[in-house]
mmCIF file with all atom_site columns, C-alpha atoms in Angstrom:
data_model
loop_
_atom_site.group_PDB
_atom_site.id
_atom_site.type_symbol
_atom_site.label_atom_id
_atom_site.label_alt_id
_atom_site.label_comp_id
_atom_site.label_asym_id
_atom_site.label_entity_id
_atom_site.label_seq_id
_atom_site.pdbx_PDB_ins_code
_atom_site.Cartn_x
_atom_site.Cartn_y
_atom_site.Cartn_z
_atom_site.occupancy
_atom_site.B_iso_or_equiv
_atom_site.pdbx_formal_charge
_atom_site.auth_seq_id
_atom_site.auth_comp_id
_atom_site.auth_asym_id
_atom_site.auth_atom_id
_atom_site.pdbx_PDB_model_num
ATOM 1   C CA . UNK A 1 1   ? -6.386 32.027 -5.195 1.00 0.00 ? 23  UNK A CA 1
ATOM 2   C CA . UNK A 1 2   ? -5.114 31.814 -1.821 1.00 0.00 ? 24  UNK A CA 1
ATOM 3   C CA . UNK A 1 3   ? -6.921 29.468 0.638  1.00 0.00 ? 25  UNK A CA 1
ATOM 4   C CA . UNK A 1 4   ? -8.486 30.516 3.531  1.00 0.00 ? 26  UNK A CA 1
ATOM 5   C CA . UNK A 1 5   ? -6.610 30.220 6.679  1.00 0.00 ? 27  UNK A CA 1
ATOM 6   C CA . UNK A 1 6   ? -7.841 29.716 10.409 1.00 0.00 ? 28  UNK A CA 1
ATOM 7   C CA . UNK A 1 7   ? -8.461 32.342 12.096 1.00 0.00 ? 29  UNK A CA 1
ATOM 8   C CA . UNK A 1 8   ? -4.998 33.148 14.990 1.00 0.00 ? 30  UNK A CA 1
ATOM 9   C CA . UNK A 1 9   ? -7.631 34.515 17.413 1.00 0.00 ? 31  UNK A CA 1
ATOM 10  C CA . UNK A 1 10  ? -9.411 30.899 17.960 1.00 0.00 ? 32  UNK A CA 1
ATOM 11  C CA . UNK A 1 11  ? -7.237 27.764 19.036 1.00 0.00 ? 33  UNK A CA 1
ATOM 12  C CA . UNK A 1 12  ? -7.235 25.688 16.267 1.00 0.00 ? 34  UNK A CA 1
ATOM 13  C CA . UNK A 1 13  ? -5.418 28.398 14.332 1.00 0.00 ? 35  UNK A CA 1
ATOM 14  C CA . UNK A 1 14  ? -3.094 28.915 16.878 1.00 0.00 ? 36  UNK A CA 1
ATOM 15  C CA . UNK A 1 15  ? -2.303 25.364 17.406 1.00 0.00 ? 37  UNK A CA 1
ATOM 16  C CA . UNK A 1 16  ? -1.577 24.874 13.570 1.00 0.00 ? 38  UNK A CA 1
ATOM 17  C CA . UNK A 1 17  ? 0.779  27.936 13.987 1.00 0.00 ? 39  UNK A CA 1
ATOM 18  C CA . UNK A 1 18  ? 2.851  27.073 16.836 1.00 0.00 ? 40  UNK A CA 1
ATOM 19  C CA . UNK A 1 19  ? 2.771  23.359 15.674 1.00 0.00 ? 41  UNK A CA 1
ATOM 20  C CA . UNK A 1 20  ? 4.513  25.018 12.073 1.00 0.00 ? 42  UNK A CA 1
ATOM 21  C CA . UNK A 1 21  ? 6.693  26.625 14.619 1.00 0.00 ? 43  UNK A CA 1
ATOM 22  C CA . UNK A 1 22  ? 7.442  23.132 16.256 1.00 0.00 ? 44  UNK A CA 1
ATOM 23  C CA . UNK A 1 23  ? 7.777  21.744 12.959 1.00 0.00 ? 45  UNK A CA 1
ATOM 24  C CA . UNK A 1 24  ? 10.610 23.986 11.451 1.00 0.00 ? 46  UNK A CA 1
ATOM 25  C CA . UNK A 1 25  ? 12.480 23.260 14.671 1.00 0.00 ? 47  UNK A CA 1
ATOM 26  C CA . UNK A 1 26  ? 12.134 19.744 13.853 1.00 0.00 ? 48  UNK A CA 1
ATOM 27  C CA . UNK A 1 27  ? 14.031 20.469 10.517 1.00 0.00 ? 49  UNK A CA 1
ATOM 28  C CA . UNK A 1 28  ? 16.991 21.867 12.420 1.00 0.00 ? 50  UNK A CA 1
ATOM 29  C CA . UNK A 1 29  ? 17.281 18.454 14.372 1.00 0.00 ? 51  UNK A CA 1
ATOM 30  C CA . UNK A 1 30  ? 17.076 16.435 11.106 1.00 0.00 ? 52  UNK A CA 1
ATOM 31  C CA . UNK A 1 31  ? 19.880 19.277 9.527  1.00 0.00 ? 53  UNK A CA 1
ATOM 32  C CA . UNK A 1 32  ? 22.485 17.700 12.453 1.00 0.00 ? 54  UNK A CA 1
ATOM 33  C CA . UNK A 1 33  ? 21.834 14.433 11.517 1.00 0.00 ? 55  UNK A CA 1
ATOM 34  C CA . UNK A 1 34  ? 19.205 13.944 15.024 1.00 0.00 ? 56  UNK A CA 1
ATOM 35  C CA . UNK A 1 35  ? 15.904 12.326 14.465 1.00 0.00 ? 57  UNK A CA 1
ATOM 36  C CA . UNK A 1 36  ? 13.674 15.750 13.364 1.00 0.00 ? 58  UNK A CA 1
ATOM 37  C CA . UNK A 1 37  ? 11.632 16.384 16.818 1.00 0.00 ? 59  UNK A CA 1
ATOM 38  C CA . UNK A 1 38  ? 10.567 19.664 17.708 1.00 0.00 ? 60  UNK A CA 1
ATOM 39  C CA . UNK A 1 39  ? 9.240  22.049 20.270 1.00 0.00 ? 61  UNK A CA 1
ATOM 40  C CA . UNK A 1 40  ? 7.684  25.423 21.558 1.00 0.00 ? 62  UNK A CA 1
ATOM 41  C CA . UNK A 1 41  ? 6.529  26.229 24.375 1.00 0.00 ? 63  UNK A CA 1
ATOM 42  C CA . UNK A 1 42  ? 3.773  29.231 25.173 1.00 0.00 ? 64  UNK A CA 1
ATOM 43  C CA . UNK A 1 43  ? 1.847  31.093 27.499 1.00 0.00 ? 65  UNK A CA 1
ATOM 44  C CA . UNK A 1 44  ? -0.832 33.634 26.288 1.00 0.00 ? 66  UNK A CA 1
ATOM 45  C CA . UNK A 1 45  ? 0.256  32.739 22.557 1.00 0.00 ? 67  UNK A CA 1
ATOM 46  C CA . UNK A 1 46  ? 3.681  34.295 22.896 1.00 0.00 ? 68  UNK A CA 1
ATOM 47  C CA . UNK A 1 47  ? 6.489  31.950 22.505 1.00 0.00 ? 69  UNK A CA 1
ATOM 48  C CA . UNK A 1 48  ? 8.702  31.349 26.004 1.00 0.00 ? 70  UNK A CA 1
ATOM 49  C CA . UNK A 1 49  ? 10.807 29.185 24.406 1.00 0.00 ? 71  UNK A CA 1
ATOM 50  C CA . UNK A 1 50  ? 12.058 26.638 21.277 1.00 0.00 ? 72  UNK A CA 1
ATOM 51  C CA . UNK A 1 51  ? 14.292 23.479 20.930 1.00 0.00 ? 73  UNK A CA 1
ATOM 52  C CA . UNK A 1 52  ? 14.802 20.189 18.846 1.00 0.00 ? 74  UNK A CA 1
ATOM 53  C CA . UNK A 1 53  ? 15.580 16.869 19.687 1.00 0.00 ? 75  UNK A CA 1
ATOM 54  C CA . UNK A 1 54  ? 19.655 16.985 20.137 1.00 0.00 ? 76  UNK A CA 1
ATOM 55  C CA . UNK A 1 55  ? 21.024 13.781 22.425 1.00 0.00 ? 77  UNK A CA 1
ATOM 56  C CA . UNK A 1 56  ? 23.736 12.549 19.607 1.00 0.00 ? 78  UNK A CA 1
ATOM 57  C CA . UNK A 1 57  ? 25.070 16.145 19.741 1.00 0.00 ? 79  UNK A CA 1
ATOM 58  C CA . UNK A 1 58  ? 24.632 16.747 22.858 1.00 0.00 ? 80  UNK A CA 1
ATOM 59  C CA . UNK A 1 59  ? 25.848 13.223 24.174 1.00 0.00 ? 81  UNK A CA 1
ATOM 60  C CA . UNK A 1 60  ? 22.837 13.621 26.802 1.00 0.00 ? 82  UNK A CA 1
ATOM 61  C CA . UNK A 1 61  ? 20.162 10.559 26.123 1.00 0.00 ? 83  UNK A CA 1
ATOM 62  C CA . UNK A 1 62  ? 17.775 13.406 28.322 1.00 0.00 ? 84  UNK A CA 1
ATOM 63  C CA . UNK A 1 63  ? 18.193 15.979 25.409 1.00 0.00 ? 85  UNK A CA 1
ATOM 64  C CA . UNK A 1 64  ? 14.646 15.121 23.798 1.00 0.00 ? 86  UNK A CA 1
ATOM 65  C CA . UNK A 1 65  ? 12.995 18.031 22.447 1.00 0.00 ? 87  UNK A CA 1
ATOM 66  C CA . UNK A 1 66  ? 10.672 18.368 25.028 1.00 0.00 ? 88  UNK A CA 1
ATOM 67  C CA . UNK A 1 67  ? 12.894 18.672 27.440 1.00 0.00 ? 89  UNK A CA 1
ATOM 68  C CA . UNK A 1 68  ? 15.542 20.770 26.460 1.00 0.00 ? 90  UNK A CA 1
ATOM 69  C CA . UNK A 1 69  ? 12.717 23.230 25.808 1.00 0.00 ? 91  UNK A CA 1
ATOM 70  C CA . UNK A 1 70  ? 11.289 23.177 29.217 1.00 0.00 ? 92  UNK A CA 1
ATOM 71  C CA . UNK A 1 71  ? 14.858 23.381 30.306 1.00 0.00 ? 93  UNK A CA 1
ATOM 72  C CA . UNK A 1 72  ? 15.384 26.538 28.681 1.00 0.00 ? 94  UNK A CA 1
ATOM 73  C CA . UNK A 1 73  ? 12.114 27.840 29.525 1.00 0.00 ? 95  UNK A CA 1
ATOM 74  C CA . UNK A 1 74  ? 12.501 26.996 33.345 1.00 0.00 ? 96  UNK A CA 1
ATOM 75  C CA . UNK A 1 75  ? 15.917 29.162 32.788 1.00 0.00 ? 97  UNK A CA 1
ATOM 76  C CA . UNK A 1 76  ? 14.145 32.032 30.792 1.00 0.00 ? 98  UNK A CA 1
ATOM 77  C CA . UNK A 1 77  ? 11.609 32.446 33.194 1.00 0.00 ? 99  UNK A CA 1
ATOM 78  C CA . UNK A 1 78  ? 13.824 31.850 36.579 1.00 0.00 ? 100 UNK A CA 1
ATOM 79  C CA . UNK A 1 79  ? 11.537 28.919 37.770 1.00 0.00 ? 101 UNK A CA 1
ATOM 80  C CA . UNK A 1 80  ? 11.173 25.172 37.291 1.00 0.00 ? 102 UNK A CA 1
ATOM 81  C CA . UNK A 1 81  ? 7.922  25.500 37.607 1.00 0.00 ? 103 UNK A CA 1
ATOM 82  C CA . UNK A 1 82  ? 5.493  26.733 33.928 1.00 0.00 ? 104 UNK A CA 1
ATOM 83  C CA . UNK A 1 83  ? 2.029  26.893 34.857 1.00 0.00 ? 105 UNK A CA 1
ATOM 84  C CA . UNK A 1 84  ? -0.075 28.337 32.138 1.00 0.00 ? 106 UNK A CA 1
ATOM 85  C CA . UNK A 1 85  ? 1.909  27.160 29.576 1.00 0.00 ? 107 UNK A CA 1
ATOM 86  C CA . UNK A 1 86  ? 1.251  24.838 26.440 1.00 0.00 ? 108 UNK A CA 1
ATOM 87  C CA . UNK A 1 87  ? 3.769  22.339 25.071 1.00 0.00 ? 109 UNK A CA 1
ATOM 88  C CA . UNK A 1 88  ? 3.741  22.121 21.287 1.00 0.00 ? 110 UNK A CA 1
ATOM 89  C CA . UNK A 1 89  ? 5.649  18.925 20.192 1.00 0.00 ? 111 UNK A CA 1
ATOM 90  C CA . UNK A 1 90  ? 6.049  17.257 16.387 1.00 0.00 ? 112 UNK A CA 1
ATOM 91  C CA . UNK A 1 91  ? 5.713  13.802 17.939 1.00 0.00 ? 113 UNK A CA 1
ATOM 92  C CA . UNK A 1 92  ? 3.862  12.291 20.870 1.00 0.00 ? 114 UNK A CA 1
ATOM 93  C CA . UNK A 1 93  ? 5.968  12.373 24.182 1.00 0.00 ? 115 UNK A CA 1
ATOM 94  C CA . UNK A 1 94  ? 7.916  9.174  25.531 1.00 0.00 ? 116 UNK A CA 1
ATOM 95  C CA . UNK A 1 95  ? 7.610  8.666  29.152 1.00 0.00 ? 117 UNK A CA 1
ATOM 96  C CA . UNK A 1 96  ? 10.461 10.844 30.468 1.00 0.00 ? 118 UNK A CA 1
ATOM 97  C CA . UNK A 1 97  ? 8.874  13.684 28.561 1.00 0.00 ? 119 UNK A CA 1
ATOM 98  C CA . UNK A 1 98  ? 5.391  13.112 29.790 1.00 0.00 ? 120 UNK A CA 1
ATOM 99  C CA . UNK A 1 99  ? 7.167  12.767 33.553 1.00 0.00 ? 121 UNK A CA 1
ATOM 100 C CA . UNK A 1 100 ? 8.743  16.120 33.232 1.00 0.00 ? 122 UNK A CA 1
ATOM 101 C CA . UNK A 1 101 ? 5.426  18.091 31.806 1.00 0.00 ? 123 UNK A CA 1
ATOM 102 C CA . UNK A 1 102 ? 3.461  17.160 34.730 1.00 0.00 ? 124 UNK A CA 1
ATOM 103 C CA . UNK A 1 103 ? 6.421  18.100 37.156 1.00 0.00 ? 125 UNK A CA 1
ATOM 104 C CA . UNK A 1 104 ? 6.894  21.645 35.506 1.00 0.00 ? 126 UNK A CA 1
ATOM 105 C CA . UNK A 1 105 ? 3.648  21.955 35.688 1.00 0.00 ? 127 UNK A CA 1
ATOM 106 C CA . UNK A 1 106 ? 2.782  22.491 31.850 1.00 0.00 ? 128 UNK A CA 1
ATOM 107 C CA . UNK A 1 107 ? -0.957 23.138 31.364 1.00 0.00 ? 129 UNK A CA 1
ATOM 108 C CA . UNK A 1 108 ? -1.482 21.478 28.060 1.00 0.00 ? 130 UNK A CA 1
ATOM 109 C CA . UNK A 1 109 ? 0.353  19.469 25.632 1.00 0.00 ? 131 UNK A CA 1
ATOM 110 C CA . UNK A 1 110 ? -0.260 19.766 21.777 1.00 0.00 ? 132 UNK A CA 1
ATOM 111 C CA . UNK A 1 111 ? 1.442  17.129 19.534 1.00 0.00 ? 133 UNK A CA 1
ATOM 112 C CA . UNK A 1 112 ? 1.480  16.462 16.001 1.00 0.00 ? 134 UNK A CA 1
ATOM 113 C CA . UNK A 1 113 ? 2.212  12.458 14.989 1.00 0.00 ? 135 UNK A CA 1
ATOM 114 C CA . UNK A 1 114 ? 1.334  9.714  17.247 1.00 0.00 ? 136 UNK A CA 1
ATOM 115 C CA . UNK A 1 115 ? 4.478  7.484  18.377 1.00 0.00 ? 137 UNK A CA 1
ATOM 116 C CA . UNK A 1 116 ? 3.627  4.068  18.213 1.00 0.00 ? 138 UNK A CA 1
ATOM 117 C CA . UNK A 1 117 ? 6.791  2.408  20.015 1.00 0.00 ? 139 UNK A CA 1
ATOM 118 C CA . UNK A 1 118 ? 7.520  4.580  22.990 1.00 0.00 ? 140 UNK A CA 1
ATOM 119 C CA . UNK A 1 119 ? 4.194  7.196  23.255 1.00 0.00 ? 141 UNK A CA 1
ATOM 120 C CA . UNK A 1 120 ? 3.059  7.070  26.358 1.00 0.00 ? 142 UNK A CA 1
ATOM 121 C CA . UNK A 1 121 ? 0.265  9.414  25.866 1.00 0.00 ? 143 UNK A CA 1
ATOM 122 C CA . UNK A 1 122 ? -2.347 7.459  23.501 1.00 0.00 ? 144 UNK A CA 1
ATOM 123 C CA . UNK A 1 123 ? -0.074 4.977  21.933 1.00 0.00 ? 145 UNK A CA 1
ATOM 124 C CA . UNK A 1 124 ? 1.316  2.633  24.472 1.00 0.00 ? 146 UNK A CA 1
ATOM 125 C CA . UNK A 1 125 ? -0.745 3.934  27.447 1.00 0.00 ? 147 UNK A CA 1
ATOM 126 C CA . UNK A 1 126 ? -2.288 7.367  28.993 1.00 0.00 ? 148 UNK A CA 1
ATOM 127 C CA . UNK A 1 127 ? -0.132 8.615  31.115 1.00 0.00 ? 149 UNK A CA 1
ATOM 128 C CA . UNK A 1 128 ? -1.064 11.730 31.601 1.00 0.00 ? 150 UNK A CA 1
ATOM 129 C CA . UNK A 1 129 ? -4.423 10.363 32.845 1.00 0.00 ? 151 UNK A CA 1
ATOM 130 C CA . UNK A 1 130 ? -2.991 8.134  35.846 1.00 0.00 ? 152 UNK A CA 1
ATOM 131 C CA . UNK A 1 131 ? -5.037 8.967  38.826 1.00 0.00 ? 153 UNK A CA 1
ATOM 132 C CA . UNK A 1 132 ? -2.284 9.156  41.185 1.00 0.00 ? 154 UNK A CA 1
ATOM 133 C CA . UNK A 1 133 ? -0.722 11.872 38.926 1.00 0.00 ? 155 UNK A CA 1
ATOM 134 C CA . UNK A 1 134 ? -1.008 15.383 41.715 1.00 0.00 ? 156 UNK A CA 1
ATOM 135 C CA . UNK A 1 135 ? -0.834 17.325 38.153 1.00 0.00 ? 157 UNK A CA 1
ATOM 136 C CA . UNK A 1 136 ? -3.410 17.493 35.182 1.00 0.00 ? 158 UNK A CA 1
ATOM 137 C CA . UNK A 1 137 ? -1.733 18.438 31.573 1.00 0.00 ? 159 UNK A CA 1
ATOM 138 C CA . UNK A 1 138 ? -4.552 18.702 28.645 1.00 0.00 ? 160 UNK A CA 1
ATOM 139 C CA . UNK A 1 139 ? -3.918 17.654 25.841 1.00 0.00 ? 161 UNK A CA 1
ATOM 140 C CA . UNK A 1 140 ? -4.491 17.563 22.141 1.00 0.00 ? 162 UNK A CA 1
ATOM 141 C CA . UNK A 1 141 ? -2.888 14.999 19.748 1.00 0.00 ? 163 UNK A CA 1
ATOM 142 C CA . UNK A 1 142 ? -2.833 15.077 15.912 1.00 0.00 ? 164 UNK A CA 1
ATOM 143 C CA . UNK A 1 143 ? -2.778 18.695 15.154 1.00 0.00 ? 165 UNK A CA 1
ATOM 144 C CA . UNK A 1 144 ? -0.839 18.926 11.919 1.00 0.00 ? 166 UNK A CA 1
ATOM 145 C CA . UNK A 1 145 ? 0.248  14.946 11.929 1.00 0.00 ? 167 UNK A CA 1
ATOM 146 C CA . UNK A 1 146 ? 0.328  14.464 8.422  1.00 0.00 ? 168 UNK A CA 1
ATOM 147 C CA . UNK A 1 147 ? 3.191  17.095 8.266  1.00 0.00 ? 169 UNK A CA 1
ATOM 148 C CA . UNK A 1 148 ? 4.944  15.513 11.445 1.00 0.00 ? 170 UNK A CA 1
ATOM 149 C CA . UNK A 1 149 ? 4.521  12.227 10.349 1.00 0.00 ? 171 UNK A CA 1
ATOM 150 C CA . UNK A 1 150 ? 5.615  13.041 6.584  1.00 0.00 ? 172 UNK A CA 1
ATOM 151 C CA . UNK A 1 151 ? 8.782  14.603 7.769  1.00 0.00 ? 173 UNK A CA 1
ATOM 152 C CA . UNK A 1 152 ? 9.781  11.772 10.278 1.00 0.00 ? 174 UNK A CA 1
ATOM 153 C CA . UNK A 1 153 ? 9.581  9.198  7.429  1.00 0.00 ? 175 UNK A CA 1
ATOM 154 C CA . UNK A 1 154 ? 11.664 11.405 4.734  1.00 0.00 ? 176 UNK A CA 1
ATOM 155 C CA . UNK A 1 155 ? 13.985 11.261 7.330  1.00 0.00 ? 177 UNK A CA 1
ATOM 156 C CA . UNK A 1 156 ? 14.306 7.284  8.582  1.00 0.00 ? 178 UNK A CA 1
ATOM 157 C CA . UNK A 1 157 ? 13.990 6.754  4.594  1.00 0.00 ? 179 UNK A CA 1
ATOM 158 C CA . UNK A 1 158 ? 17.087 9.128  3.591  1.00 0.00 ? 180 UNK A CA 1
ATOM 159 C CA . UNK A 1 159 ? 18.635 7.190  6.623  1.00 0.00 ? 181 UNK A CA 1
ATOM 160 C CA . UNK A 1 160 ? 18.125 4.018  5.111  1.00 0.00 ? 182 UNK A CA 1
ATOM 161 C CA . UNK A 1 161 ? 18.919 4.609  1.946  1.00 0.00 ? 183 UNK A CA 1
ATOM 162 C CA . UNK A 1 162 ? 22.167 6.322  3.092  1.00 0.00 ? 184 UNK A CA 1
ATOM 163 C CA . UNK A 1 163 ? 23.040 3.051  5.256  1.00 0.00 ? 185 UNK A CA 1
ATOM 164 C CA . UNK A 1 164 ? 22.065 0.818  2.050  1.00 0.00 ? 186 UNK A CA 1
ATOM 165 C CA . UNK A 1 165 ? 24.977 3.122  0.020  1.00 0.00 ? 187 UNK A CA 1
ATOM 166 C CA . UNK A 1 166 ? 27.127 2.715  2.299  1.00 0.00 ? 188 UNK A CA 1
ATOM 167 C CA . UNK A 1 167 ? 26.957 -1.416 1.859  1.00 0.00 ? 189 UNK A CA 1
#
């Protein structure tokens, strides 16, 4: 028997989907080698755009997932500017990715695992509620974390164990 899924038409069922979309482009970051970080971004439930962490590729220390999404969405869309949109990331933002969601104007943030070292949105402050901030971005941590978290530890692990081969 199959279980039941959310519904799509309220928002927890479409913040698990676009999270799964997140997640999957997560995978294509880990498939290069990059640590597996994802992101979507949407307005009115349709997808705008998609990217994956990619700054070893792309020898760019800016090419976070987060922002190379907004990138392309600010291209896609002709503006730098995304009101009405929501950010769906596999991992809580660092600072630089917080900075640019509130200067593009992104409405909400959704993100899957919490990042203890370098979040800057519950972890190692709140950010995104700094009062002299002249944009508010919603947001909603742990949707789907398990999954995020689970598939940034495969990855450090099969990193490690890699390394340890190698010795």
């Amino acid at each position: 028997m199959m279980p039941d899924l959310p519904a799509l038409e309220d928002e927890a069922g479409w913040d698990a989907h676009w999270m799964r979309q997140a997640l999957a482009q997560a995978e294509l970051a880990a498939a290069i080698g990059e640590v597996p970080v994802g992101a979507v971004l949407v307005r009115d439930n349709q997808l705008i755009a998609s990217a994956y962490n990619h700054p070893i590729e792309a020898f760019d220390p800016t090419a976070h997932a987060e922002i190379a999404v907004l990138r392309e969405a600010a291209l896609r869309e002709g503006n730098y500017r995304l009101p009405d949109t929501t950010l769906y990331v596999t991992l809580e933002p660092c600072a630089m990715c917080a900075g640019a969601l509130v200067h593009a104007r992104v409405a909400r943030l959704v993100y899957g695992a919490t990042e203890p070292k370098a979040g800057v949105v519950e972890s190692q402050s709140q950010f995104l509620q700094s009062p002299f901030l002249n944009h508010r971005v919603l947001v909603q941590g742990g949707v789907l974390a398990d999954q995020a978290a689970a598939q940034l530890s495969s990855f450090f692990a099969e990193r490690r164990r890699k390394k340890k081969a190698l010795k």
